[in-house]
Tab-separated table of C-alpha atoms in Angstrom:
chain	number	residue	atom	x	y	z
R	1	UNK	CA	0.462	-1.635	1.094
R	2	UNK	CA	-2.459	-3.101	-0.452
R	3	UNK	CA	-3.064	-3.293	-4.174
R	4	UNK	CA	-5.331	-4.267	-7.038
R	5	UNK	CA	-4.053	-6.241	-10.423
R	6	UNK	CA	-7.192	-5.528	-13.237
R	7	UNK	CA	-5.384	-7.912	-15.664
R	8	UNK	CA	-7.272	-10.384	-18.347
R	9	UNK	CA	-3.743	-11.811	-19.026
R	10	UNK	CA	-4.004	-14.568	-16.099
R	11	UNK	CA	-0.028	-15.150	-16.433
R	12	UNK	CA	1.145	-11.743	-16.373
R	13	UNK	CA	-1.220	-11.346	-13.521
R	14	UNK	CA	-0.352	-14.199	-11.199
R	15	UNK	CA	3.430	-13.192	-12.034
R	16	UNK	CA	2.560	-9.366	-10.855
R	17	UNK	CA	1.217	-11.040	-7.734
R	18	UNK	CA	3.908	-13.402	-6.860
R	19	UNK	CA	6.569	-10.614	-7.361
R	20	UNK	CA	4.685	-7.363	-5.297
R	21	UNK	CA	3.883	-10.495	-2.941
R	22	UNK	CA	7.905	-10.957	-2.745
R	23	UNK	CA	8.388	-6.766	-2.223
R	24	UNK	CA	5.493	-6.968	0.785
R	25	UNK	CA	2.647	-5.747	-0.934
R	26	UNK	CA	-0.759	-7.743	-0.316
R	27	UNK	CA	-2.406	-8.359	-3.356
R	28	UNK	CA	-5.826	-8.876	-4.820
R	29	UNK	CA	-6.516	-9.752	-8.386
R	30	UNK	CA	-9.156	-9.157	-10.825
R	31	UNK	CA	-9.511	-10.233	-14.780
R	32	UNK	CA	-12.719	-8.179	-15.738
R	33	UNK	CA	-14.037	-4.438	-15.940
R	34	UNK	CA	-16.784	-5.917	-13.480
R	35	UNK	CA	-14.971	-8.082	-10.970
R	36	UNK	CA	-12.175	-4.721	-10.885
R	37	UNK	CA	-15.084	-2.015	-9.630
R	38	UNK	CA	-16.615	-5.023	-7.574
R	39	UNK	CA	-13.486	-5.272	-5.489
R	40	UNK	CA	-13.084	-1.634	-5.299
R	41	UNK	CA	-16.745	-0.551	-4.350
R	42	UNK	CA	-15.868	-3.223	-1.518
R	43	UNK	CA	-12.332	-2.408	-0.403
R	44	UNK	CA	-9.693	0.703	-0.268
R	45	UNK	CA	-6.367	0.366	-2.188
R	46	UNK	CA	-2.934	2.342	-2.280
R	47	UNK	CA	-2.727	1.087	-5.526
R	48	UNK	CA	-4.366	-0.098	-8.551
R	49	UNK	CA	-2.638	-1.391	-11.718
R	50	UNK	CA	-5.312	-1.276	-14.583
R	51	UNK	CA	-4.906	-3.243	-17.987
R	52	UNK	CA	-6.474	-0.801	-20.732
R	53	UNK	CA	-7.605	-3.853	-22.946
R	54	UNK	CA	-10.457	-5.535	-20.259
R	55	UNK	CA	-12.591	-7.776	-22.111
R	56	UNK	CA	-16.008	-6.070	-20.778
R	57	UNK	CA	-14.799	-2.450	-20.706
R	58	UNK	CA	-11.895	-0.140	-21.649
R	59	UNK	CA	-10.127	0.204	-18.852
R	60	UNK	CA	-10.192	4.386	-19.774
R	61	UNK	CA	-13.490	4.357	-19.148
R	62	UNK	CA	-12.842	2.400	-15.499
R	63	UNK	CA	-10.268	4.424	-14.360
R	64	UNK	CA	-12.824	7.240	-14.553
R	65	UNK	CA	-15.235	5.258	-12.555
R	66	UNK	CA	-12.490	3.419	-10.321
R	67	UNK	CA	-11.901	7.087	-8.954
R	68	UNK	CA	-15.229	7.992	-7.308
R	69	UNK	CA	-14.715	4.637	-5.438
R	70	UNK	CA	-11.080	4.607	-4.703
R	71	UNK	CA	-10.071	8.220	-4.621
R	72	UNK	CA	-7.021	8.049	-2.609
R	73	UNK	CA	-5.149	4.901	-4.610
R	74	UNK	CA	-2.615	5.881	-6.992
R	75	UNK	CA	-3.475	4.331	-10.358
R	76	UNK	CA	-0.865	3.006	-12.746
R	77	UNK	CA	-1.927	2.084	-16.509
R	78	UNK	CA	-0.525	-1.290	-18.182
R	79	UNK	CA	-1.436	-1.396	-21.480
R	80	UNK	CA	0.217	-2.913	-24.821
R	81	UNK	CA	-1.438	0.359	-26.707
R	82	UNK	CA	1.176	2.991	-27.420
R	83	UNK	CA	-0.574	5.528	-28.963
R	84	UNK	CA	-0.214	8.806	-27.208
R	85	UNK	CA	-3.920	10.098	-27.206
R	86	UNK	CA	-4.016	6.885	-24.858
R	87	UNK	CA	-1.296	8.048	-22.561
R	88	UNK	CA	-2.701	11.914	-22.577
R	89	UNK	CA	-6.313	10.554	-21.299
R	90	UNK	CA	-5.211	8.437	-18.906
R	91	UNK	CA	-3.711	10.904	-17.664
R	92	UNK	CA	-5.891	14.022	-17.683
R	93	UNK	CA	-8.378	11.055	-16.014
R	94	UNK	CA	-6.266	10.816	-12.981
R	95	UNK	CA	-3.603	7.922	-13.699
R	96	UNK	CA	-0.246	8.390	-11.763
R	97	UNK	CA	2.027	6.903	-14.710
R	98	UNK	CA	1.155	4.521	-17.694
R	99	UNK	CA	3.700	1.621	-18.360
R	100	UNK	CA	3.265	-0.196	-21.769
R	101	UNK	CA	3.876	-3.733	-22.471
R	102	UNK	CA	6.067	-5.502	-21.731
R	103	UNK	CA	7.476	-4.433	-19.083
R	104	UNK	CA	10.026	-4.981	-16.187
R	105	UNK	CA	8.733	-6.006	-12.680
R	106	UNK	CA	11.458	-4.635	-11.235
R	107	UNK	CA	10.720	-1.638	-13.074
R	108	UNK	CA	6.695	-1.278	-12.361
R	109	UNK	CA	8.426	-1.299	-8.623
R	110	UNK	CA	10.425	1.013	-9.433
R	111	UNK	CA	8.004	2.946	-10.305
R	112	UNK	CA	5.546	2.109	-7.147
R	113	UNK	CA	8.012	3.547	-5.143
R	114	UNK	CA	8.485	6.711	-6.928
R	115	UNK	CA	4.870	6.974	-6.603
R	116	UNK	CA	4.280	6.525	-3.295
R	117	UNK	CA	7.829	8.802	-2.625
R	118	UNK	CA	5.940	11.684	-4.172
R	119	UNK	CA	2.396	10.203	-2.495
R	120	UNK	CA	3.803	10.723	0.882
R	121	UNK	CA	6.039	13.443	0.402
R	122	UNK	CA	8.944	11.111	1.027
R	123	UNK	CA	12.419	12.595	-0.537
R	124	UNK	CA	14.618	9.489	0.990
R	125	UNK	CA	14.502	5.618	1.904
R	126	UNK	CA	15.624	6.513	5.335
R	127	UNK	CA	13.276	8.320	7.425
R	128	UNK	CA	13.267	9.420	10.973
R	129	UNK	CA	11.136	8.815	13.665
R	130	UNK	CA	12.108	10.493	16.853
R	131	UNK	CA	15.504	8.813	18.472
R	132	UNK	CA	15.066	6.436	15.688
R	133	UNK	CA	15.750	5.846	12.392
R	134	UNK	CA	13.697	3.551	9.620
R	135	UNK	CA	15.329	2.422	6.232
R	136	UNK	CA	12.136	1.604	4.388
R	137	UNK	CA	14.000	-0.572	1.427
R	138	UNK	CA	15.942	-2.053	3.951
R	139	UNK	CA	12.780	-2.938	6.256
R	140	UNK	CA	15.285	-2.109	9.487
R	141	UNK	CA	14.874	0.146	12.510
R	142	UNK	CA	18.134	1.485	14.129
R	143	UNK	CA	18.574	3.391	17.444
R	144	UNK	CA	21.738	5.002	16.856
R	145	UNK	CA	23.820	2.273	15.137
R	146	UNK	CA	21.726	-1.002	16.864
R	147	UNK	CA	19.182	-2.723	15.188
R	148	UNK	CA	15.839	-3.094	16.514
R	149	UNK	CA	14.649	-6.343	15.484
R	150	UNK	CA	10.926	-6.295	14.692
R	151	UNK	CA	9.038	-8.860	13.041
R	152	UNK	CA	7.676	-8.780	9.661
R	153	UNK	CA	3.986	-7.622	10.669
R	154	UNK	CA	5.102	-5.004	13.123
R	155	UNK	CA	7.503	-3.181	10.423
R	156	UNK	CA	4.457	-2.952	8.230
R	157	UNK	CA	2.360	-1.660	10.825
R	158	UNK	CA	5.074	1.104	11.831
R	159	UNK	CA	6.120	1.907	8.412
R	160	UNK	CA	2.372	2.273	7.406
R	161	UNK	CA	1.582	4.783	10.054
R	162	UNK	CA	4.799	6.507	8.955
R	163	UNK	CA	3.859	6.920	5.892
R	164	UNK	CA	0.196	8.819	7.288
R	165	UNK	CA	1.884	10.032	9.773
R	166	UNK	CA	-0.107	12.892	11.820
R	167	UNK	CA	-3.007	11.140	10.853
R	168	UNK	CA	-5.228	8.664	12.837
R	169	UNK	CA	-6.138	4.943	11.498
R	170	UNK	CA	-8.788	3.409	12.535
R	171	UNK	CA	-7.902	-0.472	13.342
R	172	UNK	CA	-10.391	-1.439	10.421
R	173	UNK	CA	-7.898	0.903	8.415
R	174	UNK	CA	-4.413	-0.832	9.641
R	175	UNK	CA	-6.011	-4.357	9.457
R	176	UNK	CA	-7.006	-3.808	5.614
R	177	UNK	CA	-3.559	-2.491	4.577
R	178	UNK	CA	-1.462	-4.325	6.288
R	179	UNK	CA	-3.293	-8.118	6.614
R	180	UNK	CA	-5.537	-8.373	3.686
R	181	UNK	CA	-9.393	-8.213	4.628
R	182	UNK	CA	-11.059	-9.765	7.542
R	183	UNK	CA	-14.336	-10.934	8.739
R	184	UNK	CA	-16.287	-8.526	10.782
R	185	UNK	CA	-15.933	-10.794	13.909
R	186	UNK	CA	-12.090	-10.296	13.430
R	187	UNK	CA	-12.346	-6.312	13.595
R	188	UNK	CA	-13.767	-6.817	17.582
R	189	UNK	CA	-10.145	-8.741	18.017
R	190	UNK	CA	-7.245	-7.312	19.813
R	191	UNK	CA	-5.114	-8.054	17.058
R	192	UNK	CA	-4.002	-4.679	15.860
R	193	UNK	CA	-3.204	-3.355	20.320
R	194	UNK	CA	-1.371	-6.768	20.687
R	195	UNK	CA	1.305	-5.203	17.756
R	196	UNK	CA	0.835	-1.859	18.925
R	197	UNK	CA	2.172	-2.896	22.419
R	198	UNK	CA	4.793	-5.494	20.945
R	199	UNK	CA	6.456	-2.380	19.202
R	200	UNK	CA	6.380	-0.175	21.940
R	201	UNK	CA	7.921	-2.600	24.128
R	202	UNK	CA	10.895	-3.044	21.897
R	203	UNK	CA	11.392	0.446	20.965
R	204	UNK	CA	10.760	1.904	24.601
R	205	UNK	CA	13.315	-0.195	25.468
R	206	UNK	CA	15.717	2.466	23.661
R	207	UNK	CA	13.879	5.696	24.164
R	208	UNK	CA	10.646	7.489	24.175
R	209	UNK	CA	7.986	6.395	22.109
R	210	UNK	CA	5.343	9.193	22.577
R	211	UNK	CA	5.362	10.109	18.902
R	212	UNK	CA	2.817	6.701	19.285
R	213	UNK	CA	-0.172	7.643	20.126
R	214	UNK	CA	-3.591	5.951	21.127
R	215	UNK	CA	-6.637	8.023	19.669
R	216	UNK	CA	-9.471	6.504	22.162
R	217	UNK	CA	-12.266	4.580	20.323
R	218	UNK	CA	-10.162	5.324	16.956
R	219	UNK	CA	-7.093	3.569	16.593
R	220	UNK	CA	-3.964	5.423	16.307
R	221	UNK	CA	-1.376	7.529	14.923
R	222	UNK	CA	2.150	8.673	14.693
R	223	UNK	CA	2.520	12.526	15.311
R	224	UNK	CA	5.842	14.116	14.338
């Protein structure tokens, strides 16, 4: 999943980074108001983790503005402020949770995940998919008791569609949220169909992988 750090504090930023960039997530930063609304007039995140104390604009009054651009992200506030009007307009603005400072990485995960459990109408870690089964935390696919070895970039792609599942993704879509941005030369690529057909090859090898679908022109999409 893709997300956005709006952090002044470059530290605590570049150690948000390095951690989500441990737990999978691809990660872009930015230390301003500006450079924040820049990055997401320009790109589409599942997430957004916005610092209330930007040194060009309260974050309060970006999070209302981040939202007309990014209406689909979750949005979690970091902020050393404790005062509860703080935490009440954040959250009658559209934040998803507010974490104060400081703070446990392990906990802002923590609290990702509960997010995007709720996000995706998710109740477990293990999900299935057809004749298989997918333990997100784990990152493993299983056909009965076997494991299906997939490689890191294919688990993201099927997980990701999982998680929209019954609805399609364009390739532009899958090759933002899974492998950062690309040129526009690099969206005419085969990149995304030569996954696509690597996971069906390994998974048909086991069963039926129907739920996999090809929407012509579009992309495509796992219907359950």
């Amino acid at each position: 999943m893709k997300v956005l750090i709006v952090e002044d504090e470059r530290s605590l930023a570049a150690e948000m980074e390095a951690f989500l960039k441990k737990a999978f997530y691809l990660c872009d930063l930015a230390y301003t108001a500006k450079q924040g609304l820049t990055k997401m007039e320009e790109n589409q995140y599942d997430f957004i983790l916005l610092d209330l104390g930007l040194p060009d604009k309260d974050g309060l009054h970006v999070l209302g503005e981040a939202r007309k651009n990014c209406p689909d992200a979750a949005y979690i506030i970091i902020t050393a402020r404790g005062q509860l009007e703080d935490r009440i307009q954040g959250l009658d603005l559209g934040a998803d949770d507010y974490l104060p400072k400081p703070f446990s990485l392990l906990e802002l995960q923590s609290r990702m995940q509960a997010i995007a459990r709720r996000k995706f109408a998710v109740s477990d870690s293990v999900m299935a998919l057809g004749d298989f089964t997918i333990d997100m935390n784990k990152r493993m696919i299983y056909f009965g008791e076997e494991e299906i070895v997939l490689s890191r970039k294919e688990f993201d792609l099927l997980s990701y569609m999982l998680l929209h599942k019954n609805r399609p993704l364009t390739r532009m879509q899958l090759s933002e949220h899974i492998w950062g941005n690309f040129s526009d030369d690099d969206y005419d690529s085969n990149y995304i169909d030569v996954h696509i057909k690597n996971i069906r090859k390994k998974l048909a090898a086991f069963s039926s992988v129907e739920w996999l679908q090809t929407i012509r022109s579009v992309g495509y999409k796992i219907k359950v």
